[in-house]
mmCIF file of C-alpha atoms in Angstrom:
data_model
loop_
_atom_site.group_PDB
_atom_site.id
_atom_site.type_symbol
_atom_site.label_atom_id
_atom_site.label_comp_id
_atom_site.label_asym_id
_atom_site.label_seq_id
_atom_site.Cartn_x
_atom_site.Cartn_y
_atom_site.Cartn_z
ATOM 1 C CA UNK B 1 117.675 78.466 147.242
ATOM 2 C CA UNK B 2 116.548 77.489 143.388
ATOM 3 C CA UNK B 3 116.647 79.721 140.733
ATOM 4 C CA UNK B 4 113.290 80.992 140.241
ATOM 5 C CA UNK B 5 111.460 79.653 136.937
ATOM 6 C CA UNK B 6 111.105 82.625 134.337
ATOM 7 C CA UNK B 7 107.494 82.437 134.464
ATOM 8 C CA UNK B 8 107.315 83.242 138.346
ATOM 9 C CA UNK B 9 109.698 86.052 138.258
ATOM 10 C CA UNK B 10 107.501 89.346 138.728
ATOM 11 C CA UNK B 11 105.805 90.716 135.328
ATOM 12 C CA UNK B 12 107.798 93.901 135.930
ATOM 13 C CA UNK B 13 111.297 92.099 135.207
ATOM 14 C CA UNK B 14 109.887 91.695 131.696
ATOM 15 C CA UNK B 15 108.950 95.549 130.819
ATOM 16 C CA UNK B 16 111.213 97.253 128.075
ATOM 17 C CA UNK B 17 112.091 100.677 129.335
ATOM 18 C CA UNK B 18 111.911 101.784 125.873
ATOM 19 C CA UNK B 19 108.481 101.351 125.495
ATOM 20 C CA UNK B 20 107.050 101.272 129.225
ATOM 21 C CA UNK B 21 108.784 105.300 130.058
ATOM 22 C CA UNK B 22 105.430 107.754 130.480
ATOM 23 C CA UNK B 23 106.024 109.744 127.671
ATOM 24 C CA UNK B 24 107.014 106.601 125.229
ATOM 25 C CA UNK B 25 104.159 104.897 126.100
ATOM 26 C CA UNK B 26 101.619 107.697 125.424
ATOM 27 C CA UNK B 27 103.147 108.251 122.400
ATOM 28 C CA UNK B 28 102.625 104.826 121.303
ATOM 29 C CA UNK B 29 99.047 104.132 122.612
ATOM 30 C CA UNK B 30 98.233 107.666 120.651
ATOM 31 C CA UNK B 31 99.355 107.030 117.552
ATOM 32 C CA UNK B 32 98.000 103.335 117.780
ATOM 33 C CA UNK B 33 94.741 104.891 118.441
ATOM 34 C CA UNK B 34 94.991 107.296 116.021
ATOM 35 C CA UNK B 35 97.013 105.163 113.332
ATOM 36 C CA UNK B 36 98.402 108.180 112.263
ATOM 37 C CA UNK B 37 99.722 111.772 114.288
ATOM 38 C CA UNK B 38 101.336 114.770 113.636
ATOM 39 C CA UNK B 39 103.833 115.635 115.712
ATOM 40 C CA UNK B 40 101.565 118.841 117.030
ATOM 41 C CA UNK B 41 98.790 116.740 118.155
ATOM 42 C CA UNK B 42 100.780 114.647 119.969
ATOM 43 C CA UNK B 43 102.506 117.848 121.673
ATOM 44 C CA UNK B 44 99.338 118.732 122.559
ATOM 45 C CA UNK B 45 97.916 115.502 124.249
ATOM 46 C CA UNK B 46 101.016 115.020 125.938
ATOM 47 C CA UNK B 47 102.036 118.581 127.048
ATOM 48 C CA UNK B 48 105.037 118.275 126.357
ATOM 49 C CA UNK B 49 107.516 121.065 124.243
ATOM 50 C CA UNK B 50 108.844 119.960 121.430
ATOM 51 C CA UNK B 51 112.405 119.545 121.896
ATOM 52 C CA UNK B 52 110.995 116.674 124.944
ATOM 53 C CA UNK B 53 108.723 115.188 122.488
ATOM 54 C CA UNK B 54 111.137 115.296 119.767
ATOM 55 C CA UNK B 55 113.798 112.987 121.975
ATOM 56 C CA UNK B 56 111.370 110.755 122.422
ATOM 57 C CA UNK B 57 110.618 110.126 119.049
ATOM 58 C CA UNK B 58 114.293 109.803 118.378
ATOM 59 C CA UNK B 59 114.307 106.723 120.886
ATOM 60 C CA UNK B 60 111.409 105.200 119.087
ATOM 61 C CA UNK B 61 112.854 105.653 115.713
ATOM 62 C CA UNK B 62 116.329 104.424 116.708
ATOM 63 C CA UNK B 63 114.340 100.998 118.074
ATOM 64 C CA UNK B 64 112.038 100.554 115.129
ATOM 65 C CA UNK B 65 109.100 101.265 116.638
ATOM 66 C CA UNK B 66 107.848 104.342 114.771
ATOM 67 C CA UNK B 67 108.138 105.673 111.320
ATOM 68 C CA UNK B 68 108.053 109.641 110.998
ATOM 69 C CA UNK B 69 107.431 111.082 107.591
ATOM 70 C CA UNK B 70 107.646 114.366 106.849
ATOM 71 C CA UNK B 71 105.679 116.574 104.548
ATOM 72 C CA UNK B 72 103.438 119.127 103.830
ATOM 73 C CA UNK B 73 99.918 120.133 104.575
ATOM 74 C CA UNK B 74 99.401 123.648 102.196
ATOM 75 C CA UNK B 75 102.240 125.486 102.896
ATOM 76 C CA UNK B 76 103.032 124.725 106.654
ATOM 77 C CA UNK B 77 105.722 121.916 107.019
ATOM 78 C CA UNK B 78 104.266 118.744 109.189
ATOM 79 C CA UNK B 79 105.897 115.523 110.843
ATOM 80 C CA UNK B 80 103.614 112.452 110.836
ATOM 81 C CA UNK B 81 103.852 109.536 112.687
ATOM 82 C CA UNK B 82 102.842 105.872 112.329
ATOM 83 C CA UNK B 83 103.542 102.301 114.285
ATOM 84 C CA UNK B 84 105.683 99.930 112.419
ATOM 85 C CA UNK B 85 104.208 96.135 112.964
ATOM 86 C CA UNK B 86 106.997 96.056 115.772
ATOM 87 C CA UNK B 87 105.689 99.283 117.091
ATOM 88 C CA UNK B 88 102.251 97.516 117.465
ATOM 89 C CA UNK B 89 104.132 94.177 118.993
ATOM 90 C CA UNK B 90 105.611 96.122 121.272
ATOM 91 C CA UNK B 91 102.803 97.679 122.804
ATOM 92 C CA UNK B 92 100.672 94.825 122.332
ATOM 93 C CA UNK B 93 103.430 93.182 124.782
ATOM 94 C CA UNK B 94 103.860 96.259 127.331
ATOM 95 C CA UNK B 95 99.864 95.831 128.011
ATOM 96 C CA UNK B 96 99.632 92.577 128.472
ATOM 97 C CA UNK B 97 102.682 92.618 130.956
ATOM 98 C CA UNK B 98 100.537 95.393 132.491
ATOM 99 C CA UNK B 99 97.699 93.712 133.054
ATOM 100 C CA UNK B 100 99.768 90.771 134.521
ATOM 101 C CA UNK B 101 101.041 93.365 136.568
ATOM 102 C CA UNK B 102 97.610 94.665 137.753
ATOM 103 C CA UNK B 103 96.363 91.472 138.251
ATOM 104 C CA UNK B 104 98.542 90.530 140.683
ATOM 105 C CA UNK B 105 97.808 93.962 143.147
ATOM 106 C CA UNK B 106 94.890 93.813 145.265
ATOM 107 C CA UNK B 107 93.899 97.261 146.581
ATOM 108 C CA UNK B 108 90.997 96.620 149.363
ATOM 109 C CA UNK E 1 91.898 125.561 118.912
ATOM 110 C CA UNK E 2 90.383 125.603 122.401
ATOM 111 C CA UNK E 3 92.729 124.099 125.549
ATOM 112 C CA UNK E 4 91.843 120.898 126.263
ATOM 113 C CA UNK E 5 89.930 120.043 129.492
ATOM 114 C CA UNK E 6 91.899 118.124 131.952
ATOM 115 C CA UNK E 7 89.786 115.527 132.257
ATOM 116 C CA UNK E 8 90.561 114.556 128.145
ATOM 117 C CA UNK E 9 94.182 114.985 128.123
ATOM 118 C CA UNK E 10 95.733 111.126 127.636
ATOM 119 C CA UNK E 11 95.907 109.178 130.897
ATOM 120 C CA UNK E 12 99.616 108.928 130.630
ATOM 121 C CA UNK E 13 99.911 112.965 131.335
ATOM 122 C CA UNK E 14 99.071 112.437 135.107
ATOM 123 C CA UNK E 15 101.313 109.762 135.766
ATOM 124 C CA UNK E 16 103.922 110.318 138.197
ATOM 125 C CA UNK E 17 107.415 109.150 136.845
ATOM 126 C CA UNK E 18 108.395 108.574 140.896
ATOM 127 C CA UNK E 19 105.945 105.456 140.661
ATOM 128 C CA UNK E 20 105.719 104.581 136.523
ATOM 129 C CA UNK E 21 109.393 103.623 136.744
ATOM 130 C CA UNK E 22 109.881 100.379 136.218
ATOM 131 C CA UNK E 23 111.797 99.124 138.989
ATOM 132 C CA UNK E 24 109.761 101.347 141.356
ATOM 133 C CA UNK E 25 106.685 100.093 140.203
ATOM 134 C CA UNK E 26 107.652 96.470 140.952
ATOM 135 C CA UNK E 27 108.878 97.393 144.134
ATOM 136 C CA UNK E 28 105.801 99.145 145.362
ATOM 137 C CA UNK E 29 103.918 96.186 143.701
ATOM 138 C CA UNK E 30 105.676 93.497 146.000
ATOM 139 C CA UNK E 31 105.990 95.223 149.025
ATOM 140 C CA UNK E 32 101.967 95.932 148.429
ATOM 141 C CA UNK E 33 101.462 92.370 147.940
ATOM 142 C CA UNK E 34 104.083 91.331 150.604
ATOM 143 C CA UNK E 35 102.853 93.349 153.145
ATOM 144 C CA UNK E 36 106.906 93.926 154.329
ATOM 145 C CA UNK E 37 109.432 92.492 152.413
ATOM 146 C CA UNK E 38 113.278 91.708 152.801
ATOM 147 C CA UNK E 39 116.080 93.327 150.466
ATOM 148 C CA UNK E 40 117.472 90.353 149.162
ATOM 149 C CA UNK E 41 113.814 89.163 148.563
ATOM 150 C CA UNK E 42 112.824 92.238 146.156
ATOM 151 C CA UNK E 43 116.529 92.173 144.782
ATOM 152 C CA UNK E 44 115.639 88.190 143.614
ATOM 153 C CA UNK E 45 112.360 88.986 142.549
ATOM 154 C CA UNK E 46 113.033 92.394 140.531
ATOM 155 C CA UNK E 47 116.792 90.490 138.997
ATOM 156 C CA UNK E 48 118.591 93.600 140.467
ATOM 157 C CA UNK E 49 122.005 94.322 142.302
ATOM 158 C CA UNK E 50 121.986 95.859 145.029
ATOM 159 C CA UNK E 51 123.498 99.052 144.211
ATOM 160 C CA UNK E 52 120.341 99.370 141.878
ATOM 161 C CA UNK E 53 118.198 98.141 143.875
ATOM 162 C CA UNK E 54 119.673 100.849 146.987
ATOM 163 C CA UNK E 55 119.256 103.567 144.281
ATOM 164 C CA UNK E 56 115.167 102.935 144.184
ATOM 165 C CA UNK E 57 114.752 102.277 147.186
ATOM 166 C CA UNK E 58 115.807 106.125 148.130
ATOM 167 C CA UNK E 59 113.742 107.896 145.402
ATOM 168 C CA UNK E 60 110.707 106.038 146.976
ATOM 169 C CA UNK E 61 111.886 106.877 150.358
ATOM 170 C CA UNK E 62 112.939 110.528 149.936
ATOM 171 C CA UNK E 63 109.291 110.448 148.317
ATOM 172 C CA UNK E 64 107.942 109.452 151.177
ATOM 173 C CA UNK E 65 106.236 106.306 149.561
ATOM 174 C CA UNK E 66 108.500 103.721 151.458
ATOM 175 C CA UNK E 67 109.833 102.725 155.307
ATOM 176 C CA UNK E 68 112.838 101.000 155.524
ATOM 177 C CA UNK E 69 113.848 99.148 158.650
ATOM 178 C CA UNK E 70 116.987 97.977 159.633
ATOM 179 C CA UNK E 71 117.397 94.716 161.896
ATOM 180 C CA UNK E 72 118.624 91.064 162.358
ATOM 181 C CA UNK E 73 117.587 87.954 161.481
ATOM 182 C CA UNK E 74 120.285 85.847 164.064
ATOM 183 C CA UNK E 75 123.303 87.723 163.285
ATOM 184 C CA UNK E 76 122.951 88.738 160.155
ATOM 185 C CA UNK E 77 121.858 92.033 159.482
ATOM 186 C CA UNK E 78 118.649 92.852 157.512
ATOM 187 C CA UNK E 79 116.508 95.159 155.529
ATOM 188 C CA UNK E 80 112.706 95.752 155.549
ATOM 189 C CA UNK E 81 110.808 97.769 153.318
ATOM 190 C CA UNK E 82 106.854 98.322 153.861
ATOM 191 C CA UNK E 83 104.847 100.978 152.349
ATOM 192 C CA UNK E 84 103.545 104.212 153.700
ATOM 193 C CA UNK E 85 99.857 104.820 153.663
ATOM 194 C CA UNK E 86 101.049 107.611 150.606
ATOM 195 C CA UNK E 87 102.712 104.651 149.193
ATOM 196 C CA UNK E 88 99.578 102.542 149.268
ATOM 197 C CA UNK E 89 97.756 105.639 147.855
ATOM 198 C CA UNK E 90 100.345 106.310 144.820
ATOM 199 C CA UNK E 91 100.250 102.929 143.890
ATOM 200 C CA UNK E 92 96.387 102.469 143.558
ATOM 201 C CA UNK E 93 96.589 105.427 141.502
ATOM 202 C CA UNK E 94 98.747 104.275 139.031
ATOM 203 C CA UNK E 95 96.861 101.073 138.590
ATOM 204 C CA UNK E 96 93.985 103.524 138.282
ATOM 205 C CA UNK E 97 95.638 105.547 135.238
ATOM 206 C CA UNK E 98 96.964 102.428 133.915
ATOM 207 C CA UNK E 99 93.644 100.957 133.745
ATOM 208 C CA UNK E 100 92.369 104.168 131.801
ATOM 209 C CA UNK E 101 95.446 103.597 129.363
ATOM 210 C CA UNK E 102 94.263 100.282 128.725
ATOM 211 C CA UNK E 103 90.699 100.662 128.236
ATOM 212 C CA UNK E 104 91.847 102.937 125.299
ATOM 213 C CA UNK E 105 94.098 100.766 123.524
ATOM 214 C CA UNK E 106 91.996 98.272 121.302
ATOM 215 C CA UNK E 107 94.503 95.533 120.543
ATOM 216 C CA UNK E 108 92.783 93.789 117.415
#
């Protein structure tokens, strides 16, 4: 048996679990479509509480794929978050492995 | 603020983690594809060991998304994995969400 060429090995194989987990992902299409989002807004979308949403940020941070900034809006404290350009890469890549991925599953 | 219909919350929400894994996923995508396919098949297309690959293959089975058949090829013993009609069903709705996900994420 030969070793398979990289480009025929299944799109899945080349996913990053950082960005391609559920809540990960949402969070980076969101604030992508949004270009910027406060951290309530994206509890909101995502339904998640905060301590959930707030490890997943963490994650994000810790790869370089977020920025979080916090300030001020009035009084009332607020977290905001934006992509960094390898925030955008990433996601760029994650959907077009996706739609490799799609591509290749027939439902009829 | 009013609750948000279900129906606007971000595609990502209704995605079941069971399937969205990234292993799974590309399981349930080649065995789709496949029709039935071998362990050591999945285990050279996914770039898994087999302990890995084993662990997967029970969440999708305990889900009831998988059937896994033992048997031999000659002598040597072997492993077949085909999807249920729920797997066939979980999978085309993933692709479905995933779809949605897409069509909101302008990449320009």
């Amino acid at each position: 048996m030969t070793t398979p060429e990289p480009d025929v090995a299944h799109p899945v194989t080349g996913l990053d679990e950082v960005v391609h987990q559920r809540v990960r992902l949402g969070i980076l299409a969101i604030v992508h479509e949004a270009r910027r989002a406060e951290f309530g807004y994206l509890r909101t979308q995502l339904d998640l509480t905060a301590g959930n949403l707030s490890k997943h940020l963490s994650v994000l941070e810790v790869a370089g794929l977020i920025g979080v900034e916090k300030g001020y809006e009035g009084k009332r404290g607020r977290t905001w978050i934006t992509l960094t350009a390898a925030g955008d890469a990433a996601l760029a890549d994650e959907i077009g492995r996706l739609k490799a991925l799609i591509a290749r599953v027939r439902l009829d």
